[in-house]
N, C-alpha and C. Protein backbone atom coordinates (compact mmCIF):
# COMPACT_ATOMS: atom_id res chain seq x y z
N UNK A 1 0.85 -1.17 0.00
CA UNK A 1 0.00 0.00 0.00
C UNK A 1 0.90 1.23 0.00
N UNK A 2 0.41 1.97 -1.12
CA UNK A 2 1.49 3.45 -1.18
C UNK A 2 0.86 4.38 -0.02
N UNK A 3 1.55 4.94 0.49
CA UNK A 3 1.24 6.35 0.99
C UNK A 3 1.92 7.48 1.17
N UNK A 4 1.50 8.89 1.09
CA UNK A 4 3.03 9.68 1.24
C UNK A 4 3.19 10.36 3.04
N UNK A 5 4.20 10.77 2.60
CA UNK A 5 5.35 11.10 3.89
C UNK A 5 4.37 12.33 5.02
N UNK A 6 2.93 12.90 4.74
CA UNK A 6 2.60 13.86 4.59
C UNK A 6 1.07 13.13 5.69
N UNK A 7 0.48 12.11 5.07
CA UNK A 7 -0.58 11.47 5.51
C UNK A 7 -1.21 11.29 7.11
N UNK A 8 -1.84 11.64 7.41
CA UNK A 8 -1.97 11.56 8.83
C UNK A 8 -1.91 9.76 9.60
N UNK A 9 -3.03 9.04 8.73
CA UNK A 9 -3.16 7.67 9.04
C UNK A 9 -2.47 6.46 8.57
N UNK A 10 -1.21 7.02 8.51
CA UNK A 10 -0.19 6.00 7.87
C UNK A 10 -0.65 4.26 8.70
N UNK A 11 -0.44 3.69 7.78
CA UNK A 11 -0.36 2.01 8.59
C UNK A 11 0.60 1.68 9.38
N UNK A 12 -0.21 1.31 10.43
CA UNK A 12 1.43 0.96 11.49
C UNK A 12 1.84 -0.13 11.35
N UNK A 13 2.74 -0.98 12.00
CA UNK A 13 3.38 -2.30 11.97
C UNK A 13 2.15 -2.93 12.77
N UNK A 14 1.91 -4.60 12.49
CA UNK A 14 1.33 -4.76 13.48
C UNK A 14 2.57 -4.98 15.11
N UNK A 15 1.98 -5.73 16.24
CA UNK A 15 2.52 -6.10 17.27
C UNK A 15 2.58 -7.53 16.83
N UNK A 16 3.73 -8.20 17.21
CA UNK A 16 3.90 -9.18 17.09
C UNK A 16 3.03 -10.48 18.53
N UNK A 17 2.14 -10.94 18.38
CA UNK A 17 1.62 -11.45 19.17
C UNK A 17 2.14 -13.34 19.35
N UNK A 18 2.44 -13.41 21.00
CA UNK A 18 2.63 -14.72 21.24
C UNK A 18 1.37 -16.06 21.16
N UNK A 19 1.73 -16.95 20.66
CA UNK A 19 0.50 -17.60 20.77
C UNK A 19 0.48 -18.38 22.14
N UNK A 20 -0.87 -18.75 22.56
CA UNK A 20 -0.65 -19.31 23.66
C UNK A 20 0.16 -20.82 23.63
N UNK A 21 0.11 -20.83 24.71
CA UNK A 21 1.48 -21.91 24.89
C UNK A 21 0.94 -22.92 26.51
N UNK A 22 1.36 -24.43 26.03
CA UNK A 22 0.40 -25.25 26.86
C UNK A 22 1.37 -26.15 27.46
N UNK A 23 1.70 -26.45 28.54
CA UNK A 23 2.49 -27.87 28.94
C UNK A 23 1.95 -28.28 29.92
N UNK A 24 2.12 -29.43 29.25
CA UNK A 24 1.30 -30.61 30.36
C UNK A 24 2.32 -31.18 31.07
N UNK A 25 2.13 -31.50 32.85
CA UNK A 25 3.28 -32.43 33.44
C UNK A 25 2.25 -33.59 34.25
N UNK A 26 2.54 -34.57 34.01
CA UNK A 26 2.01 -35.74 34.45
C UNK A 26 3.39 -36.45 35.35
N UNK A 27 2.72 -36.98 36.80
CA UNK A 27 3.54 -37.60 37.39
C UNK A 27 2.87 -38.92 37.94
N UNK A 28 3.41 -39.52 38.54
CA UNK A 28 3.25 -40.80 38.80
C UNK A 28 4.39 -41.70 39.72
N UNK A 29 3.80 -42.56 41.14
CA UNK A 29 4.60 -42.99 41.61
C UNK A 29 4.34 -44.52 41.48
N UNK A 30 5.17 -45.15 41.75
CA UNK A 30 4.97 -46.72 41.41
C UNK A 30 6.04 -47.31 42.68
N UNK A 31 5.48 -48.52 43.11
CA UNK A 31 6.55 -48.95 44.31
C UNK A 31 6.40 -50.38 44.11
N UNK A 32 7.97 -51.15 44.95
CA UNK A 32 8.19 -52.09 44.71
C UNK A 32 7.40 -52.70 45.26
N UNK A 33 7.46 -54.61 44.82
CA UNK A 33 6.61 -55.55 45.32
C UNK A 33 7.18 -55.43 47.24
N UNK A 34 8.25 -55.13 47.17
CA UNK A 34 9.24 -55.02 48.95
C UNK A 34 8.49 -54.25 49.59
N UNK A 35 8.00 -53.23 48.83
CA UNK A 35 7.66 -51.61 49.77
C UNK A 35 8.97 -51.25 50.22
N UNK A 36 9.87 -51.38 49.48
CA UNK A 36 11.27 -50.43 50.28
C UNK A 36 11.85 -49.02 49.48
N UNK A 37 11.00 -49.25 48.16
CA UNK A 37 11.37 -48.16 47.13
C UNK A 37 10.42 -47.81 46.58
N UNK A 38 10.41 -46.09 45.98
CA UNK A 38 9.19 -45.86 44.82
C UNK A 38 10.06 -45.45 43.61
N UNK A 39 9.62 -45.42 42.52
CA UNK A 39 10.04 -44.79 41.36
C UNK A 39 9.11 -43.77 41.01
N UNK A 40 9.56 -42.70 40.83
CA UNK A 40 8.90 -41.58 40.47
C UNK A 40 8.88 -41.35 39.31
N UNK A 41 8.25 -41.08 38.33
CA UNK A 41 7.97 -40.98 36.39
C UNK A 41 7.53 -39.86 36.25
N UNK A 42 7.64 -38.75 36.21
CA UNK A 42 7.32 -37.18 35.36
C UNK A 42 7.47 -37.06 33.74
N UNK A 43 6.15 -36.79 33.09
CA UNK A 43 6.45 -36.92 32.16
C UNK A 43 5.83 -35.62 31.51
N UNK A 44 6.59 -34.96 30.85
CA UNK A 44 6.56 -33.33 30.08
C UNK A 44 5.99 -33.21 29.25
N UNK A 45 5.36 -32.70 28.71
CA UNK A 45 5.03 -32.26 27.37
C UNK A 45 4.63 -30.71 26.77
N UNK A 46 5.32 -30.32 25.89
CA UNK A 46 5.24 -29.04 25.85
C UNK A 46 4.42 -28.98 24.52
N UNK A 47 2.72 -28.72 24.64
CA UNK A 47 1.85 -28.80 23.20
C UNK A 47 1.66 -27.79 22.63
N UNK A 48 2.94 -27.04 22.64
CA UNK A 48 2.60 -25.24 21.82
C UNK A 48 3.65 -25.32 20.59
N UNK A 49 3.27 -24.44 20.40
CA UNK A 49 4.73 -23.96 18.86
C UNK A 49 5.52 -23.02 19.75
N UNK A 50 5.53 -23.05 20.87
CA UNK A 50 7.08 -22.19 21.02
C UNK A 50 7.93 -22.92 21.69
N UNK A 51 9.19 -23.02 21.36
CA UNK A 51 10.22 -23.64 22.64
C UNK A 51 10.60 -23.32 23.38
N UNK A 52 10.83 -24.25 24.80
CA UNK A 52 11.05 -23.70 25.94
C UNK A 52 12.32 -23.70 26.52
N UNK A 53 12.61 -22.38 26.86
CA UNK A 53 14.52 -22.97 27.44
C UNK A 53 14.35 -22.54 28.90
N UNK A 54 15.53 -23.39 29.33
CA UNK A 54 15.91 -23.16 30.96
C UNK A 54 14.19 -23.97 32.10
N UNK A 55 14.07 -24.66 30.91
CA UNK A 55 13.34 -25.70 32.11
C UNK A 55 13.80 -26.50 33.29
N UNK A 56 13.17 -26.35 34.59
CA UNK A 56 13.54 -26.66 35.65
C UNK A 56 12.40 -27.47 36.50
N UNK A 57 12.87 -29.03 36.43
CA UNK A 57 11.69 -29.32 36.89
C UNK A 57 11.94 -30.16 38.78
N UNK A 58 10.82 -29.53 39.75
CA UNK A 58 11.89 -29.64 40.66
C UNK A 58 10.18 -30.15 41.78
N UNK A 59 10.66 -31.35 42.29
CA UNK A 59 9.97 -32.31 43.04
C UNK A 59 10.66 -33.18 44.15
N UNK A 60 10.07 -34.00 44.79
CA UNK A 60 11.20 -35.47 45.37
C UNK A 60 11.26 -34.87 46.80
N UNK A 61 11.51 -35.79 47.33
CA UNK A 61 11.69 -35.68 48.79
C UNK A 61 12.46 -36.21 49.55
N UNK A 62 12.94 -35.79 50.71
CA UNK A 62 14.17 -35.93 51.29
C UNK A 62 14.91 -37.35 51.76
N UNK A 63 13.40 -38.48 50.80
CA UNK A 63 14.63 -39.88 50.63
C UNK A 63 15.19 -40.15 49.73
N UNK A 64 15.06 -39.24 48.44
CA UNK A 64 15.50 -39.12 47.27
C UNK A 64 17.26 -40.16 47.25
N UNK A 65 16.88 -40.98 46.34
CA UNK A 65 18.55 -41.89 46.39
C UNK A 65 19.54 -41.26 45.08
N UNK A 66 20.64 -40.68 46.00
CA UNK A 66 21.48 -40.04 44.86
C UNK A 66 21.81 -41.18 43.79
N UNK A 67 21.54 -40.50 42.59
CA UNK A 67 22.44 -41.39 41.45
C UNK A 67 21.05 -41.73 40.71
N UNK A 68 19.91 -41.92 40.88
CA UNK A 68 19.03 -42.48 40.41
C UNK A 68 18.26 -41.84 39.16
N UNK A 69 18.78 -40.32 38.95
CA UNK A 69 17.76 -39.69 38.22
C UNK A 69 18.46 -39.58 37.12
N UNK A 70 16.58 -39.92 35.55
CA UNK A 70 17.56 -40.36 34.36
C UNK A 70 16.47 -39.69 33.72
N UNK A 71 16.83 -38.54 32.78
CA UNK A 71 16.36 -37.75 31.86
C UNK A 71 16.48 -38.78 30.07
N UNK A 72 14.93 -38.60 29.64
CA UNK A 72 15.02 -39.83 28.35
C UNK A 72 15.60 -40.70 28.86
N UNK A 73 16.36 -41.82 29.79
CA UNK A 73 16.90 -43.12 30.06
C UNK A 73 18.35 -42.31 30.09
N UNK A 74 18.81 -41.25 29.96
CA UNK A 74 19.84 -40.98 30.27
C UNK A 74 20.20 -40.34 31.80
N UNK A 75 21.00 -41.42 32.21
CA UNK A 75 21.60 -40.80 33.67
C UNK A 75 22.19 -39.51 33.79
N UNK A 76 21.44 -39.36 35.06
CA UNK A 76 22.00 -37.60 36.03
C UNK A 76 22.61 -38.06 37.09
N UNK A 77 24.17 -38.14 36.92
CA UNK A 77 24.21 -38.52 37.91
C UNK A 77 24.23 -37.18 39.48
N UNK A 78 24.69 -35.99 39.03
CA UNK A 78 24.62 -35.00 40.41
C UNK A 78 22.83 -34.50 40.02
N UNK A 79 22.07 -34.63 39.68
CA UNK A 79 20.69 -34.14 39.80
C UNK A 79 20.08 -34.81 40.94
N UNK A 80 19.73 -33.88 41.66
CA UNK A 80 18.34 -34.16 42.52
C UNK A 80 17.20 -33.04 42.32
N UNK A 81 16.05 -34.59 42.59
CA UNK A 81 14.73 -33.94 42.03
C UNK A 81 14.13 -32.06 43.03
N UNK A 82 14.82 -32.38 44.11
CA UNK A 82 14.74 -31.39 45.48
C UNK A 82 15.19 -30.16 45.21
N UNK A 83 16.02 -30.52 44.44
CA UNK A 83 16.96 -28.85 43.93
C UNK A 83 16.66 -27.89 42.72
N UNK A 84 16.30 -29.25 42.24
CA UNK A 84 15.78 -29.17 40.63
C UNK A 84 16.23 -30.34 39.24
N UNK A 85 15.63 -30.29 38.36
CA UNK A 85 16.47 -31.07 37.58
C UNK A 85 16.85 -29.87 36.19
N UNK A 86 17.52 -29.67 35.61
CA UNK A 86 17.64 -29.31 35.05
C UNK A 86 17.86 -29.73 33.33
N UNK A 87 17.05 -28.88 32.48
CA UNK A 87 16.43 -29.84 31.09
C UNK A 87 16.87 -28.52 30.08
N UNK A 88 17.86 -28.80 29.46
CA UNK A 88 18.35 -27.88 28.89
C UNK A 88 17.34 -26.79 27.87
N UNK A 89 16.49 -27.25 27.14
CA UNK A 89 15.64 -26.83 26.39
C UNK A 89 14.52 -27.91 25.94
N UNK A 90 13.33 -27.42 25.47
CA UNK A 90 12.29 -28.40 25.34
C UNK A 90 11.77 -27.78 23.64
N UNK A 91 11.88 -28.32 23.15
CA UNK A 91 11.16 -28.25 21.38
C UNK A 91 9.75 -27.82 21.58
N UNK A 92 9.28 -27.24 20.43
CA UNK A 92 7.91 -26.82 19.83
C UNK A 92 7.25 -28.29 19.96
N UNK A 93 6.54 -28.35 21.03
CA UNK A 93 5.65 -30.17 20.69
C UNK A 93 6.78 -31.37 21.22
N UNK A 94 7.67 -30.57 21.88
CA UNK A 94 8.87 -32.10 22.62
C UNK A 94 8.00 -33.08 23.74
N UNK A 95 8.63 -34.22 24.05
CA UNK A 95 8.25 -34.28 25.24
C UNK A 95 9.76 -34.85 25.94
N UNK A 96 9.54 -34.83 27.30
CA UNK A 96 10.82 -35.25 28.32
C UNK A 96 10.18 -36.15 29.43
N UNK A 97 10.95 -37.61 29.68
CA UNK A 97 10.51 -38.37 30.38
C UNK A 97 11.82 -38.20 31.95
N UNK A 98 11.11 -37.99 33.10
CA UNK A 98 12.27 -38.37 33.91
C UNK A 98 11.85 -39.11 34.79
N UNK A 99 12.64 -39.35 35.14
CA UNK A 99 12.14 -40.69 37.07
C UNK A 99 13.43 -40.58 37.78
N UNK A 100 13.05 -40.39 39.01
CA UNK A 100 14.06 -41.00 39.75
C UNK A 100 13.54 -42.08 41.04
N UNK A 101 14.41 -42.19 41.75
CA UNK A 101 13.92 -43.49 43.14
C UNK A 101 13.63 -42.67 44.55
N UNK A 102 13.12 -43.11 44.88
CA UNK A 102 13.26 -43.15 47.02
C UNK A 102 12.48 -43.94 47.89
N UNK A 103 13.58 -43.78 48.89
CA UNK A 103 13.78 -45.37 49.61
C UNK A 103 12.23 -44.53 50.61
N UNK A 104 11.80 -45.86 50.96
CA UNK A 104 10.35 -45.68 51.93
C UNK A 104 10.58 -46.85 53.51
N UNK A 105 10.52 -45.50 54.20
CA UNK A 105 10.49 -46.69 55.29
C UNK A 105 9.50 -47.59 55.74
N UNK A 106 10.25 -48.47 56.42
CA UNK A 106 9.41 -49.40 56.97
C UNK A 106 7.92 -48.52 57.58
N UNK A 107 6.68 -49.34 57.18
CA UNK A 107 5.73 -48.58 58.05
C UNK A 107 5.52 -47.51 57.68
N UNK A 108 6.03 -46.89 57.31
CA UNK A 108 5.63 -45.20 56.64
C UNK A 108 5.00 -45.22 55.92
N UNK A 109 3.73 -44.09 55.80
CA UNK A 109 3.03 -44.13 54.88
C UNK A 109 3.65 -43.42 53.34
N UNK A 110 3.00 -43.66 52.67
CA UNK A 110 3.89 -43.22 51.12
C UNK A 110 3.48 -41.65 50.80
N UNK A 111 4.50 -40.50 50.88
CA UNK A 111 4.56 -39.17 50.56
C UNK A 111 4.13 -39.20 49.41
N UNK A 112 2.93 -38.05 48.96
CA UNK A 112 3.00 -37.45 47.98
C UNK A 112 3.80 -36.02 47.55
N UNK A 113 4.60 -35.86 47.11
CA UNK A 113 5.84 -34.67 46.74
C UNK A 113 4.52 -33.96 45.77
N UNK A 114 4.66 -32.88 45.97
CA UNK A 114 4.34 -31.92 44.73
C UNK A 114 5.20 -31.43 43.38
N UNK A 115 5.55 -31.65 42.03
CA UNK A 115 5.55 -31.77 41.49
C UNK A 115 5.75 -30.33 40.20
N UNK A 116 6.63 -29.68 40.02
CA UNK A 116 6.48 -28.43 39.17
C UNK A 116 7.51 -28.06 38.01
N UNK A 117 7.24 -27.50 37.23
CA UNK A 117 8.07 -27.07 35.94
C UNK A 117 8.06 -25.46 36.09
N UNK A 118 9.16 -24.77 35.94
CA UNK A 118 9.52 -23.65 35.39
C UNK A 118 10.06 -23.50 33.93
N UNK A 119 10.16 -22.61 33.54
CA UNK A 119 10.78 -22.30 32.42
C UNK A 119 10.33 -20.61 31.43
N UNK A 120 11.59 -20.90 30.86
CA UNK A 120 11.52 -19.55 29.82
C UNK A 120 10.89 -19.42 28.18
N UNK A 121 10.53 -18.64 27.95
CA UNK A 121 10.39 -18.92 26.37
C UNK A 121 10.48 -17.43 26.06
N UNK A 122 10.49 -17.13 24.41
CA UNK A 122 10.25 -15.56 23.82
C UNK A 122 9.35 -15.73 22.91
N UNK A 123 8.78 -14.09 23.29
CA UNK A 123 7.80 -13.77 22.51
C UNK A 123 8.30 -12.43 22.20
N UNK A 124 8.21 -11.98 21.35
CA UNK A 124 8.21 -10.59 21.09
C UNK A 124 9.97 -10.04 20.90
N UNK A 125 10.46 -10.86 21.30
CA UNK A 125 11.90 -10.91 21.31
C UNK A 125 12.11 -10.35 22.47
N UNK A 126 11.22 -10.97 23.46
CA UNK A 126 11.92 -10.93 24.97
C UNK A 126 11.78 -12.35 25.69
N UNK A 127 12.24 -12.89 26.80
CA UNK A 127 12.53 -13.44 27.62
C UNK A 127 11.03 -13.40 28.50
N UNK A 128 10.39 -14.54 28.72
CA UNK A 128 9.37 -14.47 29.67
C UNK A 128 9.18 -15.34 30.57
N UNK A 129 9.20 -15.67 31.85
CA UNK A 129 8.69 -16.79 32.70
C UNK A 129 7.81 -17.33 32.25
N UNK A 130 7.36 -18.59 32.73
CA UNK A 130 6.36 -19.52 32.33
C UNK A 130 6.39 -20.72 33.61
N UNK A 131 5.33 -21.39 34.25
CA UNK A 131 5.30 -22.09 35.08
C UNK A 131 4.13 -23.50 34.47
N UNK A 132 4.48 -24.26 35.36
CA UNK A 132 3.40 -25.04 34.98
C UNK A 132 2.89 -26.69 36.31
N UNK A 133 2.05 -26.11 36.84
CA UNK A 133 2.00 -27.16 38.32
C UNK A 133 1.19 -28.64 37.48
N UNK A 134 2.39 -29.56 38.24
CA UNK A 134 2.29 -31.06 38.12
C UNK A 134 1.59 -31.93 38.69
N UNK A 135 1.28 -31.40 39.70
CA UNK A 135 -0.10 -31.95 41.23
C UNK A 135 0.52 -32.44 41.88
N UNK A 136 0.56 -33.71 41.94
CA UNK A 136 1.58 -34.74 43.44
C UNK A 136 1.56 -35.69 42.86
N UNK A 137 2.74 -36.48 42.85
CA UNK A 137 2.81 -38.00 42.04
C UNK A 137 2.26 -39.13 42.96
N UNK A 138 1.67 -39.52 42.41
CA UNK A 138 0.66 -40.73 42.86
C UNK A 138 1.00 -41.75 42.41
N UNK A 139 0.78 -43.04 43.15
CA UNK A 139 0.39 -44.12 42.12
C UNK A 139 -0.87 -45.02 42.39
């Protein structure tokens, strides 16, 4: 569209608008036939077109067994779920599987941990928080 330099109602740019953006976190606990251990399964999914960086997904409780936590089947070995885990970036439509273990005592009843994702993404060509609550892993 022509217009001159002179015009009052020139066309502006539009704003670049983010689309919304959805992640799902599903957790889940599962325990041995012993009752001496649970495995914990968090499983990610990010169902938007934008990607997410500096995801942090941070759960588990203070029987958490070092060494146990494995992002896709790949071992962490200094990650704990307590501190955070840390997931370098997540794709447009990725998903990320993690689990780790903890020991259950005798007689104790079985903790539910609460369960959460942070992370960043851009819109607009800025940097924005983004959260996303997981509930409590159950089994």
């Amino acid at each position: 569209m022509d217009y001159c330099d002179i015009c009052f109602d020139r066309p502006q740019p539009l704003e670049v608008l983010c689309l919304v953006h959805y992640v799902d976190v599903h957790a889940d606990r599962k325990t041995w036939f012993s009752g001496d251990r649970a495995l914990y399964v968090v499983n990610v999914h990010n169902r938007s077109s934008v990607p997410l960086e500096r995801v942090t997904l941070n759960g588990g409780g203070s029987a958490f067994l070092d060494g146990t936590v494995r992002v896709n089947g790949c071992a962490e070995a200094c990650a704990d779920p307590g501190a955070g885990i840390v997931i370098p970036g997540l794709d447009a439509g990725g998903r990320v599987l993690v689990t780790w273990e903890e020991t259950i005592e005798p007689g104790a009843p079985l903790s539910e941990h609460p369960v959460d994702l942070r992370y960043e993404y851009r819109c607009g060509g800025e940097r924005r928080p983004g959260s996303a609550p997981g509930g409590r892993a159950g089994g």
